[in-house]
C-alpha cells in the first residue's frame, strides 16, 4: 500500500474534535457529515488510483490543471485595477520613453562631439 | 546547389512511394545524405563571396550558414517525430513527412533567393506547412488559437512589406540583391517615406519577434508538436533576421533616426521576457520566451547597422537555432514520459535518467552563453557593438545576460536536481534515438567553437 498521510497543515473539522462535538447544533453536524462524505468519496477515488498496481501514468490533479491553465492564459483573468495599471505603465510604457530620452541625448551629444572634432575614441576596435 | 534542391523535391516522391515498413529509415537516410551534401555550401573559395547557380538562386557567406542549418534540421526533425507519429495511420505519417520536406524546400528557396519578391513569396509560403503542422498535430485545444495568432500576426506584418517592395520595384525597376546596394531610395523627410521604412521592416520584426509583437511565439511554440517547435525555433525565426539583414541596405539614411524605438523595444524585451522566464510553469513556454530574449539581442544587433553587429547577429542566430532546438527536444523527452509540460511534475531527473542530465546540462550551458561556445561569441559581439553605439546599453544587456544565466540555471536545477517526486512511478529509460538526436544537435555547436569563420558572414 502506498504511503498516505493527512495533509500536515489541514485543520480537523469541529465534528471530529470530542471537546467541541456537543457544542454544535444538529444542522451543523449534518452539514459537516455531508461534507465529510464528499471528502471521503474524493479520498477513495485518489486512493484507488494511488494503489492501483496497473497504473503507469500520473494521477491527474484537477487543481494543478486549473492552476497551470490559469498561469498559461492570464489575459482573460486580467482585470484593470489601479495596481495593475500602475505596474503596466511603470514596466511597459515609462521605460520605453525613458530609454529613448537616454539614448537620443547620448547619441546626439556624441554626434556634436564628432562634428566639433572633440570625440575621444579610446575604444579602438572595429565596431 | 541543385544537388540539394532536386533531391529534396524528390524526397517528397519517396515519402509517398516507399514501402511503409521502411518509410522512416529511408527518409532519415535520404535527408542525412542531403544534409551532408549541404555542408559543401560552407566552402567559399571565391573572393566575391556570391555563388550563383542560376539567375534566381545564389548563396553567400550570409545565407550559407542558415541554409546548412535548414538542411541539417530535417533529419533531426524526422528522428524527433518518429515516436509520437508511430500511432497514426500510414497516410497521415506520410503527410506529416511531406509537410516537413516541403517546409525545407521553401526555406532553401527563401534563403537562396536573389530577388526580394522571391524571398517574400517563399517567406509567406513557409507559413502554410507550419500552420498545418501546428493546428493538425498539436496536442491541446489551444492549438487552434495558436495557429490563428501565428498566421495573422505574420500576415498582418508582411502585407505592408509586399506593398513596400512593389513601390520600390516600380520606382527603381529592380529588386535584385545585386542592384539593391546601389539603389537606395533617396532620403526625404516625407511621412510617406517613413511609413515605407516601417512597412519594409515590420514583417521581419514580427517574425523575429520583437518584444511588442511577440505574442504569437509562446503560443505557437508551445502548441506545436516537436518537429514544429524545432523548425519554428531554429529556422523560421531566423528568416526574420535574415530578411532584416537583406533589406537594411535600401533603408539606409532613414534608419539612423527611425530605428531608436525598435532598438529600445528589443533591448527592453530582452529583460522583460527574461524575467517572465523566471515565472513560467510550463517548460516549453520557458524555452519559447528565452527564444524571444535571444532574438531581441539579434534584432538590436542588426538595427545598429555595424559590421560586428551583423556578425554577432548571424552567429547568435545559428547558435541559438541549435541550442533552442536541443532544448525543445529535451522538453519533448519529458513530455513523452509524463504527458505534461508542467515543470514541477517532472523534477529530480538526474537520479533517474543521468545520461539525459548530461544533455540537459550542455544545452542549459549553451543557452546561458557559456564560453567558448558560439552563443557567447555572438552575444559578446552584439553587446560590444551596442556598447560602442551607446554606453548606456550596457546596463540593459548586462542585466539581460544576468537574467538569462539565472533562468537557464533555474530550468536546469528544477528539472534535474532535487528529490524525485514520489508520484512518478514509471519513467522509461532514455532511448538511443533521443541520445542520438541531442548529440546531433550539440555536436555542430561544439565543432563551431573550433571554426567560427564558417558562420561569421561577410566580415571575414
Coordinates of C-alpha atoms in Angstrom, one line a residue:
Chain A
X1 CA 0.0 0.0 0.0
X2 CA 1.3 3.4 -0.8
X3 CA 2.1 5.7 2.0
X4 CA -0.8 8.1 2.6
X5 CA -0.7 10.7 5.4
X6 CA -3.0 13.5 6.2
X7 CA -2.1 16.9 4.8
X8 CA 0.1 18.3 7.6
X9 CA -1.4 21.8 7.6
X10 CA -5.1 20.9 7.2
X11 CA -7.3 21.6 10.2
X12 CA -9.6 19.0 11.6
X13 CA -13.3 19.8 11.3
X14 CA -15.0 20.5 14.6
X15 CA -17.2 17.4 14.5
X16 CA -14.1 15.2 14.8
X17 CA -13.0 17.0 18.0
X18 CA -14.6 15.4 21.1
X19 CA -14.3 18.7 23.1
X20 CA -16.4 20.6 20.5
X21 CA -18.8 18.0 19.3
X22 CA -21.5 18.5 21.8
X23 CA -21.5 22.3 21.4
X24 CA -22.6 22.0 17.8
X25 CA -26.2 22.2 16.6
X26 CA -27.7 19.2 14.7
X27 CA -27.8 21.3 11.4
X28 CA -24.1 22.0 11.7
X29 CA -23.4 18.3 12.4
X30 CA -25.4 17.2 9.4
X31 CA -23.7 19.7 7.2
X32 CA -20.3 18.6 8.5
X33 CA -21.2 14.9 7.9
X34 CA -22.3 15.5 4.3
X35 CA -19.1 17.4 3.6
X36 CA -17.1 14.6 5.2
X37 CA -19.0 12.1 2.9
X38 CA -17.9 14.1 -0.2
X39 CA -14.3 14.3 1.0
X40 CA -14.3 10.6 1.7
X41 CA -15.5 9.9 -1.8
X42 CA -12.7 12.0 -3.3
X43 CA -10.2 10.4 -1.0
X44 CA -11.4 7.0 -2.1
X45 CA -11.0 7.8 -5.8
X46 CA -7.5 9.1 -5.1
X47 CA -6.5 6.0 -3.1
X48 CA -8.0 3.7 -5.7
X49 CA -5.7 5.3 -8.3
X50 CA -2.7 5.5 -6.0
X51 CA -2.7 1.8 -5.1
X52 CA -3.7 0.5 -8.5
X53 CA -0.9 -1.9 -9.4
X54 CA -1.5 -1.4 -13.1
X55 CA -1.3 2.3 -13.1
X56 CA 1.6 3.7 -15.2
X57 CA 0.8 7.3 -15.6
X58 CA 0.5 10.3 -13.2
X59 CA -2.7 10.8 -11.1
X60 CA -4.4 13.8 -12.6
X61 CA -4.8 16.6 -10.1
X62 CA -7.6 18.9 -11.3
X63 CA -6.4 21.7 -9.0
X64 CA -3.0 21.6 -10.7
X65 CA -4.6 21.5 -14.1
X66 CA -6.6 24.6 -13.3
X67 CA -3.6 26.4 -11.9
X68 CA -1.4 25.6 -14.9
X69 CA -4.2 26.7 -17.2
X70 CA -4.6 30.0 -15.3
X71 CA -0.8 30.6 -15.4
X72 CA -0.7 29.9 -19.1
X73 CA -3.7 32.0 -20.1
X74 CA -3.5 35.2 -18.0
X75 CA -5.3 37.5 -20.3
X76 CA -8.9 36.5 -19.6
X77 CA -8.1 36.7 -15.9
X78 CA -6.7 40.2 -16.1
X79 CA -8.6 43.0 -14.5
X80 CA -7.5 46.6 -14.8
X81 CA -7.2 47.8 -11.3
X82 CA -5.2 50.8 -10.0
X83 CA -2.3 48.5 -9.1
X84 CA -2.1 46.5 -12.3
X85 CA -2.5 49.7 -14.4
X86 CA 0.3 51.3 -12.4
X87 CA 2.6 48.3 -12.9
X88 CA 1.8 48.1 -16.6
X89 CA 2.7 51.8 -17.1
X90 CA 5.8 51.5 -14.9
X91 CA 7.2 48.5 -16.7
X92 CA 5.8 48.8 -20.1
X93 CA 5.4 52.4 -21.1
X94 CA 7.7 54.5 -18.9
X95 CA 11.0 52.6 -19.7
X96 CA 10.5 52.9 -23.4
X97 CA 10.2 56.7 -23.2
X98 CA 13.0 57.0 -20.6
X99 CA 15.3 54.8 -22.7
X100 CA 14.5 56.8 -25.8
X101 CA 15.4 60.0 -24.0
X102 CA 18.7 58.5 -22.6
X103 CA 19.8 57.0 -25.9
X104 CA 18.8 60.0 -28.0
X105 CA 20.6 62.6 -25.8
X106 CA 23.7 60.4 -25.5
X107 CA 23.9 59.8 -29.3
X108 CA 23.2 63.5 -30.1
X109 CA 26.0 64.5 -27.7
X110 CA 28.3 62.1 -29.5
X111 CA 27.2 63.5 -32.8
X112 CA 28.0 67.0 -31.7
X113 CA 31.4 66.0 -30.4
X114 CA 32.1 64.3 -33.7
X115 CA 31.1 67.4 -35.6
X116 CA 33.3 69.5 -33.3
X117 CA 36.1 67.1 -33.6
X118 CA 36.4 66.5 -29.8
X119 CA 35.4 62.9 -29.6
X120 CA 38.0 60.8 -27.9
X121 CA 38.0 57.3 -29.5
X122 CA 39.6 55.2 -26.8
X123 CA 37.7 52.1 -27.9
X124 CA 39.9 51.3 -30.9
X125 CA 38.5 48.0 -32.1
X126 CA 36.3 47.7 -35.2
X127 CA 32.8 48.3 -34.3
Chain B
X1 CA 23.0 23.6 -55.1
X2 CA 20.8 21.7 -57.5
X3 CA 22.3 18.5 -56.0
X4 CA 20.5 19.5 -52.8
X5 CA 17.3 21.1 -54.1
X6 CA 16.4 18.4 -56.6
X7 CA 16.9 15.5 -54.1
X8 CA 14.8 17.5 -51.6
X9 CA 12.0 17.7 -54.1
X10 CA 12.2 14.0 -55.0
X11 CA 12.2 13.2 -51.3
X12 CA 8.5 14.1 -51.5
X13 CA 8.1 11.4 -54.1
X14 CA 10.0 9.0 -51.9
X15 CA 7.7 9.7 -49.0
X16 CA 4.7 8.5 -50.9
X17 CA 6.2 5.6 -52.7
X18 CA 8.4 3.8 -50.2
X19 CA 7.0 0.7 -48.5
X20 CA 5.6 1.6 -45.2
X21 CA 7.9 -0.6 -43.1
X22 CA 10.9 1.2 -44.4
X23 CA 9.5 4.7 -44.6
X24 CA 11.2 6.3 -41.6
X25 CA 14.6 4.8 -42.1
X26 CA 14.6 5.6 -45.8
X27 CA 13.6 9.2 -45.3
X28 CA 16.1 9.5 -42.5
X29 CA 19.0 8.2 -44.5
X30 CA 17.9 10.3 -47.6
X31 CA 17.7 13.5 -45.5
X32 CA 21.0 12.8 -43.9
X33 CA 22.5 12.4 -47.3
X34 CA 21.1 15.8 -48.4
X35 CA 22.3 17.4 -45.1
X36 CA 25.9 16.1 -45.7
X37 CA 25.9 17.4 -49.2
X38 CA 24.7 20.7 -48.0
X39 CA 27.9 21.1 -46.0
X40 CA 29.6 21.8 -49.3
X41 CA 27.9 25.2 -49.2
X42 CA 30.2 26.3 -46.4
X43 CA 33.3 26.1 -48.5
X44 CA 33.8 29.6 -50.0
X45 CA 36.9 29.8 -52.1
X46 CA 35.9 32.8 -54.3
X47 CA 36.6 36.4 -53.4
X48 CA 33.3 37.9 -54.3
X49 CA 31.6 35.6 -51.9
X50 CA 28.5 35.2 -54.0
X51 CA 27.9 31.9 -55.7
X52 CA 25.3 32.0 -58.4
X53 CA 23.5 28.8 -59.5
X54 CA 21.2 30.5 -62.0
X55 CA 19.7 33.9 -62.3
X56 CA 17.3 33.4 -59.4
X57 CA 19.2 31.5 -56.8
X58 CA 22.5 32.2 -55.1
X59 CA 24.2 31.9 -51.8
X60 CA 26.8 33.9 -50.0
X61 CA 28.5 33.9 -46.5
X62 CA 25.4 35.4 -45.0
X63 CA 22.9 32.8 -46.3
X64 CA 25.0 29.6 -46.4
X65 CA 25.1 29.1 -42.6
X66 CA 21.3 29.4 -42.5
X67 CA 21.0 27.1 -45.5
X68 CA 23.1 24.4 -43.8
X69 CA 21.2 24.8 -40.6
X70 CA 17.9 24.2 -42.5
X71 CA 19.2 21.1 -44.3
X72 CA 20.7 19.8 -41.0
X73 CA 17.5 20.2 -39.2
X74 CA 15.4 17.9 -41.4
X75 CA 16.9 14.6 -40.3
X76 CA 16.7 15.8 -36.7
X77 CA 13.0 16.6 -37.1
X78 CA 12.4 13.2 -38.5
X79 CA 14.2 11.5 -35.6
X80 CA 12.2 13.6 -33.1
X81 CA 8.8 12.9 -34.7
X82 CA 9.2 9.2 -35.1
X83 CA 7.8 8.3 -31.7
X84 CA 4.7 10.4 -31.4
X85 CA 3.7 9.6 -35.0
X86 CA 4.0 5.9 -34.6
X87 CA 0.4 5.6 -33.5
X88 CA -1.0 7.4 -36.5
X89 CA -2.3 5.7 -39.7
X90 CA 0.0 5.4 -42.6
X91 CA -1.2 8.2 -44.9
X92 CA -1.1 10.7 -42.1
X93 CA 2.5 9.8 -41.3
X94 CA 3.4 10.3 -45.0
X95 CA 1.6 13.6 -45.0
X96 CA 3.5 14.8 -41.9
X97 CA 6.8 13.9 -43.5
X98 CA 5.8 15.6 -46.8
X99 CA 4.9 18.8 -44.8
X100 CA 8.4 18.8 -43.2
X101 CA 10.1 18.2 -46.6
X102 CA 8.1 20.9 -48.3
X103 CA 9.0 23.3 -45.5
X104 CA 12.6 22.6 -46.1
X105 CA 12.2 23.2 -49.8
X106 CA 10.6 26.6 -49.3
X107 CA 13.2 27.5 -46.8
X108 CA 16.1 26.6 -49.1
X109 CA 14.4 28.7 -51.8
X110 CA 13.9 31.6 -49.4
X111 CA 17.5 31.7 -48.2
X112 CA 18.9 31.4 -51.7
X113 CA 16.6 33.9 -53.3
X114 CA 18.4 36.6 -55.2
X115 CA 15.4 38.9 -55.6
X116 CA 13.3 40.3 -52.8
X117 CA 10.0 39.3 -54.3
X118 CA 11.1 35.6 -54.5
X119 CA 12.2 35.9 -50.9
X120 CA 8.9 37.4 -49.9
X121 CA 6.9 34.6 -51.7
X122 CA 8.9 31.9 -50.1
X123 CA 8.7 33.7 -46.7
X124 CA 4.9 33.5 -46.9
X125 CA 5.0 30.0 -48.3
X126 CA 6.7 28.6 -45.2
X127 CA 3.7 29.7 -43.2
X128 CA 1.4 27.1 -44.7
X129 CA 3.1 23.9 -43.8
X130 CA 3.9 25.2 -40.3
X131 CA 0.3 26.2 -39.8
X132 CA -0.9 22.8 -40.9
X133 CA 1.6 21.1 -38.5
X134 CA 0.6 23.2 -35.6
X135 CA -3.1 23.1 -36.0
X136 CA -3.5 19.5 -37.1
X137 CA -0.9 17.7 -34.9
X138 CA -0.7 19.9 -31.8
X139 CA -1.7 18.3 -28.6
X140 CA -4.1 20.6 -26.9
X141 CA -7.3 22.6 -27.8
X142 CA -5.3 25.8 -27.7
X143 CA -3.5 24.9 -30.9
X144 CA -6.3 26.5 -33.0
X145 CA -5.8 29.8 -31.1
X146 CA -2.0 29.4 -31.6
X147 CA -2.4 28.8 -35.3
X148 CA -4.6 31.8 -35.7
X149 CA -2.2 34.1 -33.8
X150 CA 0.8 32.7 -35.7
X151 CA -0.8 33.1 -39.2
X152 CA -2.4 36.5 -38.7
X153 CA 0.4 38.2 -36.8
X154 CA 2.8 37.3 -39.6
X155 CA 0.4 38.1 -42.4
X156 CA -0.5 41.5 -40.9
X157 CA 3.2 42.3 -40.7
X158 CA 4.0 41.1 -44.2
X159 CA 1.3 42.6 -46.3
X160 CA 2.8 46.1 -45.8
X161 CA 6.1 44.5 -46.9
X162 CA 4.5 43.4 -50.2
X163 CA 3.3 47.0 -50.8
X164 CA 6.6 48.5 -49.9
X165 CA 8.5 46.1 -52.2
X166 CA 6.2 46.8 -55.1
X167 CA 6.6 50.6 -54.5
X168 CA 10.4 50.2 -54.6
X169 CA 10.2 48.0 -57.7
X170 CA 8.0 50.4 -59.6
X171 CA 10.3 53.3 -58.8
X172 CA 13.7 51.7 -59.1
X173 CA 13.0 49.0 -61.6
X174 CA 14.6 46.0 -59.9
X175 CA 14.7 44.2 -56.6
X176 CA 17.7 42.0 -57.3
X177 CA 20.2 41.9 -54.4
X178 CA 22.9 42.9 -56.8
X179 CA 21.3 46.2 -57.6
X180 CA 20.0 46.9 -54.1
X181 CA 23.3 48.2 -52.9
X182 CA 23.5 50.9 -55.5
X183 CA 19.8 52.0 -55.5
X184 CA 18.6 53.2 -52.1
X185 CA 15.5 55.3 -52.2
X186 CA 16.6 58.9 -51.9
X187 CA 16.3 60.3 -48.4
X188 CA 13.4 62.6 -47.7
X189 CA 11.5 63.7 -44.7
X190 CA 8.1 62.9 -46.1
X191 CA 5.9 61.0 -43.8
X192 CA 5.2 58.5 -46.6
X193 CA 8.9 57.6 -46.7
X194 CA 8.9 56.9 -43.0
X195 CA 5.8 54.7 -43.4
X196 CA 7.6 52.9 -46.3
X197 CA 10.6 52.3 -44.0
X198 CA 8.3 51.0 -41.3
X199 CA 6.4 48.7 -43.8
X200 CA 9.7 47.2 -45.0
X201 CA 10.8 46.2 -41.5
X202 CA 7.5 45.3 -39.8
X203 CA 7.2 41.8 -41.3
X204 CA 10.7 40.8 -40.1
X205 CA 10.3 42.4 -36.7
X206 CA 7.1 40.4 -36.2
X207 CA 8.9 37.2 -37.3
X208 CA 11.9 37.7 -35.2
X209 CA 10.0 38.5 -32.9
X210 CA 10.4 41.9 -31.5
X211 CA 9.2 42.4 -27.9
X212 CA 6.0 44.3 -28.6
X213 CA 4.7 41.9 -31.3
X214 CA 6.0 38.6 -29.8
X215 CA 2.7 37.3 -28.6
X216 CA 2.3 34.7 -31.3
X217 CA 5.6 33.0 -30.4
X218 CA 4.9 31.4 -27.0
X219 CA 1.5 30.1 -28.2
X220 CA 2.9 28.7 -31.5
X221 CA 6.0 27.1 -29.9
X222 CA 4.0 25.5 -27.0
X223 CA 1.2 24.1 -29.0
X224 CA 3.3 22.8 -31.9
X225 CA 4.4 19.2 -32.0
X226 CA 8.1 18.6 -31.5
X227 CA 9.1 18.9 -35.2
X228 CA 7.0 22.1 -35.5
X229 CA 8.7 23.6 -32.4
X230 CA 12.1 22.7 -33.7
X231 CA 11.7 24.2 -37.1
X232 CA 10.0 27.3 -35.7
X233 CA 12.7 28.0 -33.1
X234 CA 15.7 27.0 -35.2
X235 CA 14.9 28.4 -38.7
X236 CA 11.7 30.3 -39.1
X237 CA 12.7 33.0 -36.6
X238 CA 16.0 33.4 -38.5
X239 CA 14.0 34.1 -41.7
X240 CA 13.1 37.3 -40.0
X241 CA 16.6 38.1 -39.0
X242 CA 18.0 37.2 -42.5
X243 CA 15.3 39.3 -44.2
X244 CA 16.1 42.3 -42.0
X245 CA 19.8 42.0 -42.9
X246 CA 19.0 41.9 -46.6
X247 CA 16.6 44.8 -46.5
X248 CA 18.7 47.1 -44.4
X249 CA 20.7 48.0 -47.5
X250 CA 17.9 50.0 -49.1
X251 CA 16.6 51.6 -45.9
X252 CA 19.7 53.5 -45.2
X253 CA 19.5 57.1 -44.3
X254 CA 16.2 56.9 -42.5
X255 CA 17.4 54.1 -40.2
X256 CA 19.6 56.4 -38.2
X257 CA 16.7 58.3 -36.8
X258 CA 13.8 55.8 -37.0
X259 CA 15.5 52.7 -35.5
X260 CA 15.6 54.1 -32.0
X261 CA 12.1 52.8 -30.8
X262 CA 12.9 49.3 -32.2
X263 CA 16.3 49.1 -30.6
X264 CA 14.7 50.1 -27.3
X265 CA 11.9 47.7 -27.7
X266 CA 14.4 44.9 -28.5
X267 CA 16.6 45.6 -25.5
X268 CA 13.8 46.1 -23.1
X269 CA 12.3 42.9 -24.4
X270 CA 15.5 41.0 -23.5
X271 CA 15.0 42.0 -19.9
X272 CA 11.2 41.6 -19.8
X273 CA 11.0 38.2 -21.4
X274 CA 13.9 37.0 -19.4
X275 CA 12.1 38.0 -16.2
X276 CA 8.9 36.2 -17.5
X277 CA 11.0 33.1 -17.9
X278 CA 11.7 33.0 -14.2
X279 CA 8.0 32.8 -13.5
X280 CA 7.0 30.1 -16.0
X281 CA 5.3 26.9 -15.0
X282 CA 5.3 25.4 -18.5
X283 CA 8.7 24.1 -19.7
X284 CA 8.1 24.7 -23.4
X285 CA 6.8 28.2 -22.6
X286 CA 10.1 28.9 -20.8
X287 CA 12.1 27.9 -23.8
X288 CA 9.9 29.9 -26.1
X289 CA 10.3 33.1 -24.0
X290 CA 14.1 32.5 -23.9
X291 CA 14.0 32.4 -27.7
X292 CA 12.3 35.9 -27.7
X293 CA 15.0 37.1 -25.4
X294 CA 17.9 35.9 -27.6
X295 CA 16.2 37.2 -30.7
X296 CA 15.8 40.6 -29.1
X297 CA 19.5 40.8 -28.9
X298 CA 19.8 39.8 -32.6
X299 CA 17.3 42.4 -33.6
X300 CA 19.2 45.1 -31.7
X301 CA 22.5 43.9 -33.3
X302 CA 21.0 44.2 -36.8
X303 CA 19.3 47.6 -36.3
X304 CA 22.5 49.4 -35.3
X305 CA 24.0 48.5 -38.7
X306 CA 27.6 47.9 -37.8
X307 CA 29.8 45.0 -39.2
X308 CA 30.3 43.5 -35.8
X309 CA 26.6 43.8 -35.1
X310 CA 25.7 41.8 -38.2
X311 CA 28.4 39.2 -37.5
X312 CA 27.3 38.8 -33.9
X313 CA 23.7 38.6 -35.0
X314 CA 24.4 35.9 -37.6
X315 CA 26.5 33.8 -35.2
X316 CA 23.9 34.1 -32.4
X317 CA 21.1 33.1 -34.9
X318 CA 23.0 29.9 -35.8
X319 CA 24.0 29.0 -32.3
X320 CA 20.6 29.8 -30.9
X321 CA 18.9 27.7 -33.6
X322 CA 20.8 24.6 -32.5
X323 CA 20.5 25.3 -28.8
X324 CA 16.8 26.1 -28.8
X325 CA 16.0 23.1 -30.9
X326 CA 18.0 20.9 -28.5
X327 CA 16.1 22.3 -25.5
X328 CA 12.8 21.7 -27.2
X329 CA 13.9 18.1 -27.9
X330 CA 14.8 17.7 -24.2
X331 CA 11.4 19.1 -23.2
X332 CA 9.8 16.6 -25.6
X333 CA 11.6 13.7 -23.8
X334 CA 9.9 14.9 -20.6
X335 CA 6.6 15.3 -22.3
X336 CA 6.6 11.8 -23.9
X337 CA 7.1 10.4 -20.4
X338 CA 4.7 12.4 -18.3
X339 CA 2.4 13.8 -21.0
X340 CA 2.5 17.1 -19.2
X341 CA 4.6 20.2 -19.8
X342 CA 4.4 21.4 -16.2
X343 CA 8.0 21.7 -14.8
X344 CA 7.2 20.7 -11.3
X345 CA 5.7 17.4 -12.3
X346 CA 9.0 16.0 -13.5
X347 CA 11.8 17.0 -11.2
X348 CA 15.0 15.4 -10.0
X349 CA 15.6 13.6 -13.2
X350 CA 19.3 13.4 -12.7
X351 CA 18.8 10.5 -10.4
X352 CA 16.5 8.7 -12.8
X353 CA 18.0 9.5 -16.2
X354 CA 21.6 10.5 -15.6
X355 CA 22.7 10.5 -19.3
X356 CA 19.9 12.7 -20.3
X357 CA 21.0 15.0 -17.4
X358 CA 24.3 15.4 -19.3
X359 CA 22.5 16.7 -22.3
X360 CA 20.3 19.0 -20.2
X361 CA 23.5 20.4 -18.7
X362 CA 25.1 21.0 -22.0
X363 CA 22.0 22.6 -23.5
X364 CA 21.5 24.8 -20.5
X365 CA 25.1 25.9 -20.5
X366 CA 24.8 26.7 -24.2
X367 CA 21.6 28.7 -23.5
X368 CA 23.3 30.9 -21.0
X369 CA 26.1 31.6 -23.4
X370 CA 29.0 29.8 -21.8
X371 CA 32.4 30.4 -23.3
X372 CA 33.8 29.1 -25.7
X373 CA 30.5 28.2 -27.4
X374 CA 29.5 30.3 -30.4
X375 CA 26.5 31.6 -28.3
X376 CA 28.9 33.6 -26.3
X377 CA 30.7 34.8 -29.3
X378 CA 27.5 36.1 -30.9
X379 CA 26.3 37.7 -27.7
X380 CA 29.7 39.4 -26.9
X381 CA 29.9 40.8 -30.4
X382 CA 26.4 42.2 -30.2
X383 CA 27.0 43.6 -26.7
X384 CA 30.3 45.2 -27.7
X385 CA 28.9 46.9 -30.8
X386 CA 25.9 48.1 -28.8
X387 CA 28.3 49.5 -26.2
X388 CA 30.1 51.3 -29.0
X389 CA 26.8 52.6 -30.2
X390 CA 25.9 54.0 -26.8
X391 CA 27.4 53.3 -23.3
X392 CA 24.1 53.0 -21.5
X393 CA 23.0 49.9 -23.4
X394 CA 25.5 48.0 -21.3
X395 CA 23.1 48.3 -18.3
X396 CA 20.4 46.6 -20.3
X397 CA 22.5 44.0 -22.0
X398 CA 24.4 43.2 -18.8
X399 CA 21.2 42.8 -16.8
X400 CA 19.8 40.7 -19.7
X401 CA 22.8 38.4 -19.6
X402 CA 22.4 38.0 -15.8
X403 CA 18.7 37.1 -16.1
X404 CA 19.5 34.7 -19.0
X405 CA 22.0 32.9 -16.8
X406 CA 19.6 32.8 -13.9
X407 CA 16.6 31.3 -15.8
X408 CA 18.8 28.8 -17.6
X409 CA 20.2 27.6 -14.3
X410 CA 16.7 27.7 -12.8
X411 CA 15.4 25.4 -15.6
X412 CA 18.4 23.0 -15.2
X413 CA 18.1 22.9 -11.4
X414 CA 14.4 22.5 -11.3
X415 CA 14.3 19.6 -13.8
X416 CA 17.4 17.8 -12.8
X417 CA 18.3 18.4 -9.2
X418 CA 16.3 17.9 -6.0
X419 CA 14.2 15.0 -4.9
X420 CA 12.3 12.9 -7.3
X421 CA 8.5 13.4 -6.7
X422 CA 7.1 10.2 -5.4
X423 CA 4.1 10.2 -7.7
X424 CA 6.3 9.4 -10.7
X425 CA 6.3 5.6 -10.9
X426 CA 7.1 5.0 -14.5
X427 CA 9.8 6.8 -16.5
X428 CA 11.1 4.9 -19.5
X429 CA 14.8 4.8 -19.8
X430 CA 16.3 7.1 -22.4
X431 CA 16.2 5.7 -25.9
X432 CA 19.2 5.7 -28.1
X433 CA 17.2 7.7 -30.6
X434 CA 16.9 10.5 -28.0
X435 CA 20.6 10.4 -27.3
X436 CA 21.4 10.5 -31.0
X437 CA 19.1 13.4 -31.5
X438 CA 20.7 15.5 -28.8
X439 CA 24.2 14.5 -29.8
X440 CA 23.5 15.7 -33.4
X441 CA 22.2 19.0 -32.1
X442 CA 25.1 19.7 -29.8
X443 CA 27.9 18.3 -31.9
X444 CA 27.8 21.1 -34.6
X445 CA 27.7 23.6 -31.8
X446 CA 30.8 22.2 -30.2
X447 CA 32.5 21.9 -33.6
X448 CA 31.7 25.6 -34.3
X449 CA 34.0 26.5 -31.4
X450 CA 36.9 25.4 -33.5
X451 CA 36.0 27.2 -36.7
X452 CA 33.5 30.1 -36.2
X453 CA 34.7 31.6 -39.5
X454 CA 32.2 29.4 -41.2
X455 CA 29.3 31.3 -39.7
X456 CA 30.8 34.8 -39.5
X457 CA 29.1 36.2 -42.5
X458 CA 30.6 38.9 -44.6
X459 CA 33.1 40.3 -42.2
X460 CA 35.6 37.5 -42.7

